[in-house]
Tab-separated table of C-alpha atoms in Angstrom:
chain	number	residue	atom	x	y	z
A	1	MET	CA	22.893	0.820	-10.448
A	2	THR	CA	23.089	-1.449	-7.419
A	3	LEU	CA	20.623	-0.934	-4.598
A	4	PRO	CA	20.993	-2.257	-1.071
A	5	VAL	CA	18.189	-4.768	-0.480
A	6	LEU	CA	16.660	-4.786	2.999
A	7	LEU	CA	14.275	-7.551	4.026
A	8	GLN	CA	11.688	-7.455	6.769
A	9	GLY	CA	12.570	-10.046	9.393
A	10	GLU	CA	16.350	-9.677	9.091
A	11	THR	CA	16.384	-7.213	11.992
A	12	SER	CA	13.926	-5.224	14.091
A	13	LYS	CA	11.478	-2.907	12.369
A	14	GLY	CA	13.165	0.150	13.889
A	15	GLN	CA	16.638	-0.899	12.769
A	16	LEU	CA	15.400	-1.825	9.308
A	17	LEU	CA	13.695	1.540	8.912
A	18	GLN	CA	16.836	3.344	10.106
A	19	GLN	CA	18.963	1.414	7.579
A	20	PHE	CA	16.468	2.242	4.823
A	21	VAL	CA	16.485	5.970	5.577
A	22	SER	CA	20.277	6.082	6.026
A	23	ALA	CA	20.933	4.307	2.719
A	24	GLY	CA	18.854	6.835	0.791
A	25	ASN	CA	18.523	4.501	-2.191
A	26	ALA	CA	17.606	1.104	-0.759
A	27	LEU	CA	14.989	-1.418	-1.755
A	28	LEU	CA	12.923	-2.389	1.277
A	29	VAL	CA	10.876	-5.573	0.934
A	30	ALA	CA	8.212	-5.780	3.620
A	31	THR	CA	4.671	-6.969	4.190
A	32	SER	CA	1.653	-4.869	5.083
A	33	SER	CA	2.440	-5.341	8.774
A	34	PHE	CA	5.293	-2.893	8.189
A	35	TRP	CA	2.906	-0.099	7.147
A	36	GLU	CA	1.910	0.947	10.651
A	37	GLY	CA	4.064	3.570	12.301
A	38	VAL	CA	6.280	4.207	9.272
A	39	ASP	CA	6.947	7.852	8.394
A	40	VAL	CA	9.520	8.336	5.633
A	41	ARG	CA	9.333	11.735	3.986
A	42	GLY	CA	10.999	13.096	0.890
A	43	ASP	CA	12.932	11.318	-1.831
A	44	THR	CA	13.929	8.368	0.363
A	45	LEU	CA	10.579	6.721	-0.371
A	46	SER	CA	9.503	7.169	-3.984
A	47	LEU	CA	7.887	3.855	-4.895
A	48	VAL	CA	5.443	1.606	-3.068
A	49	ILE	CA	4.479	-1.706	-4.667
A	50	ILE	CA	1.437	-3.504	-3.285
A	51	ASP	CA	1.201	-7.052	-4.583
A	52	LYS	CA	-2.449	-7.708	-3.769
A	53	LEU	CA	-5.476	-5.981	-2.361
A	54	PRO	CA	-5.302	-6.299	1.427
A	55	PHE	CA	-8.344	-8.416	2.170
A	56	THR	CA	-8.207	-10.107	5.568
A	57	SER	CA	-7.902	-13.884	5.345
A	58	PRO	CA	-11.363	-15.476	5.362
A	59	ASP	CA	-10.031	-17.853	8.044
A	60	ASP	CA	-9.466	-14.980	10.495
A	61	PRO	CA	-11.702	-15.705	13.526
A	62	LEU	CA	-12.553	-12.049	14.168
A	63	LEU	CA	-13.497	-11.531	10.532
A	64	LYS	CA	-15.645	-14.678	10.595
A	65	ALA	CA	-17.499	-13.409	13.675
A	66	ARG	CA	-18.068	-9.962	12.171
A	67	MET	CA	-19.302	-11.489	8.910
A	68	GLU	CA	-21.685	-13.808	10.743
A	69	ASP	CA	-23.042	-10.876	12.766
A	70	CYS	CA	-23.586	-8.963	9.532
A	71	ARG	CA	-25.388	-11.954	7.977
A	72	LEU	CA	-27.639	-12.301	11.032
A	73	ARG	CA	-28.614	-8.637	10.671
A	74	GLY	CA	-29.498	-9.282	7.013
A	75	GLY	CA	-26.477	-7.473	5.635
A	76	ASP	CA	-23.955	-8.298	2.950
A	77	PRO	CA	-20.714	-9.372	4.682
A	78	PHE	CA	-18.543	-8.610	1.673
A	79	ASP	CA	-19.865	-5.101	1.056
A	80	GLU	CA	-20.296	-4.186	4.719
A	81	VAL	CA	-17.296	-5.870	6.378
A	82	GLN	CA	-14.603	-7.250	4.069
A	83	LEU	CA	-14.524	-4.489	1.453
A	84	PRO	CA	-14.487	-1.511	3.865
A	85	ASP	CA	-11.743	-3.156	5.955
A	86	ALA	CA	-9.611	-3.790	2.870
A	87	VAL	CA	-10.127	-0.237	1.598
A	88	ILE	CA	-8.980	1.224	4.927
A	89	THR	CA	-5.928	-1.050	4.965
A	90	LEU	CA	-5.008	-0.088	1.393
A	91	LYS	CA	-5.310	3.604	2.243
A	92	GLN	CA	-2.922	3.051	5.158
A	93	GLY	CA	-0.390	1.471	2.808
A	94	VAL	CA	-0.758	4.218	0.230
A	95	GLY	CA	-0.354	6.781	2.996
A	96	ARG	CA	3.229	5.605	3.513
A	97	LEU	CA	4.165	7.108	0.143
A	98	ILE	CA	2.798	10.636	0.341
A	99	ARG	CA	3.307	12.086	3.812
A	100	ASP	CA	3.112	15.812	3.013
A	101	ALA	CA	2.458	18.241	0.153
A	102	ASP	CA	6.065	18.100	-1.081
A	103	ASP	CA	6.277	14.310	-1.346
A	104	ARG	CA	5.981	12.588	-4.699
A	105	GLY	CA	6.118	8.991	-5.787
A	106	VAL	CA	4.648	6.086	-7.675
A	107	LEU	CA	2.177	3.585	-6.296
A	108	VAL	CA	1.990	0.233	-8.077
A	109	ILE	CA	-0.891	-2.088	-7.242
A	110	CYS	CA	-0.288	-5.412	-8.964
A	111	ASP	CA	-3.675	-7.002	-8.225
A	112	ASN	CA	-5.740	-7.078	-11.427
A	113	ARG	CA	-8.943	-7.243	-9.365
A	114	LEU	CA	-8.514	-3.475	-9.083
A	115	VAL	CA	-9.591	-3.151	-12.719
A	116	MET	CA	-11.279	-6.508	-13.378
A	117	ARG	CA	-13.800	-6.615	-10.525
A	118	PRO	CA	-16.620	-4.149	-9.877
A	119	TYR	CA	-15.375	-3.498	-6.343
A	120	GLY	CA	-12.083	-2.222	-7.761
A	121	ALA	CA	-13.813	1.111	-8.335
A	122	THR	CA	-14.405	1.380	-4.582
A	123	PHE	CA	-10.675	1.026	-3.938
A	124	LEU	CA	-9.782	3.543	-6.648
A	125	ALA	CA	-12.335	6.075	-5.381
A	126	SER	CA	-10.778	5.886	-1.911
A	127	LEU	CA	-7.323	6.924	-3.123
A	128	PRO	CA	-6.099	10.518	-3.334
A	129	PRO	CA	-6.474	12.144	-6.747
A	130	ALA	CA	-3.427	11.472	-8.893
A	131	PRO	CA	-2.603	10.596	-12.494
A	132	ARG	CA	-3.207	6.900	-13.160
A	133	THR	CA	-1.693	4.657	-15.766
A	134	ARG	CA	-1.104	1.015	-16.564
A	135	ASP	CA	2.003	2.028	-18.541
A	136	ILE	CA	5.114	1.089	-16.537
A	137	ALA	CA	7.338	3.169	-18.843
A	138	ARG	CA	5.366	6.280	-17.872
A	139	ALA	CA	5.912	5.514	-14.177
A	140	VAL	CA	9.644	4.991	-14.764
A	141	ARG	CA	9.865	8.331	-16.594
A	142	PHE	CA	8.110	10.033	-13.678
A	143	LEU	CA	10.556	8.533	-11.186
A	144	ALA	CA	13.496	9.694	-13.329
A	145	ILE	CA	12.433	13.351	-13.024
A	146	PRO	CA	14.433	14.962	-10.208
A	147	SER	CA	12.265	16.220	-7.372
A	148	SER	CA	12.245	19.893	-6.469
A	149	ARG	CA	13.489	19.183	-2.912
């Protein structure tokens, strides 16, 4: 099976999204900046792959200022600033997949920190309840089941 491949940056976000929806079976490669304002319902979007947990770059000036403020108040910048921000951003990305009660799909998070670091549990707890697996074959079987739409 050949899928049309659409890449962020080749055209405007609106045009790219329109091409994706019109194709019905395309592969859209985009960064987290694409997550905002995207509403694709139904079978058109059935798989979201997130390559890494969405922590803001430590070089970001706003993040640096917020972390310093947290430190000055005696807080823990990672637990009180970086982690909550990343959790919210991940939830936004995951929210692209399931838009209503009839939607179904597979979320793949490739970052092993999700299971190797203690803070991974915070990310997992923030996600909607759903079956979880590290077995790719199980995910492929799920995607092969026709939806009831």
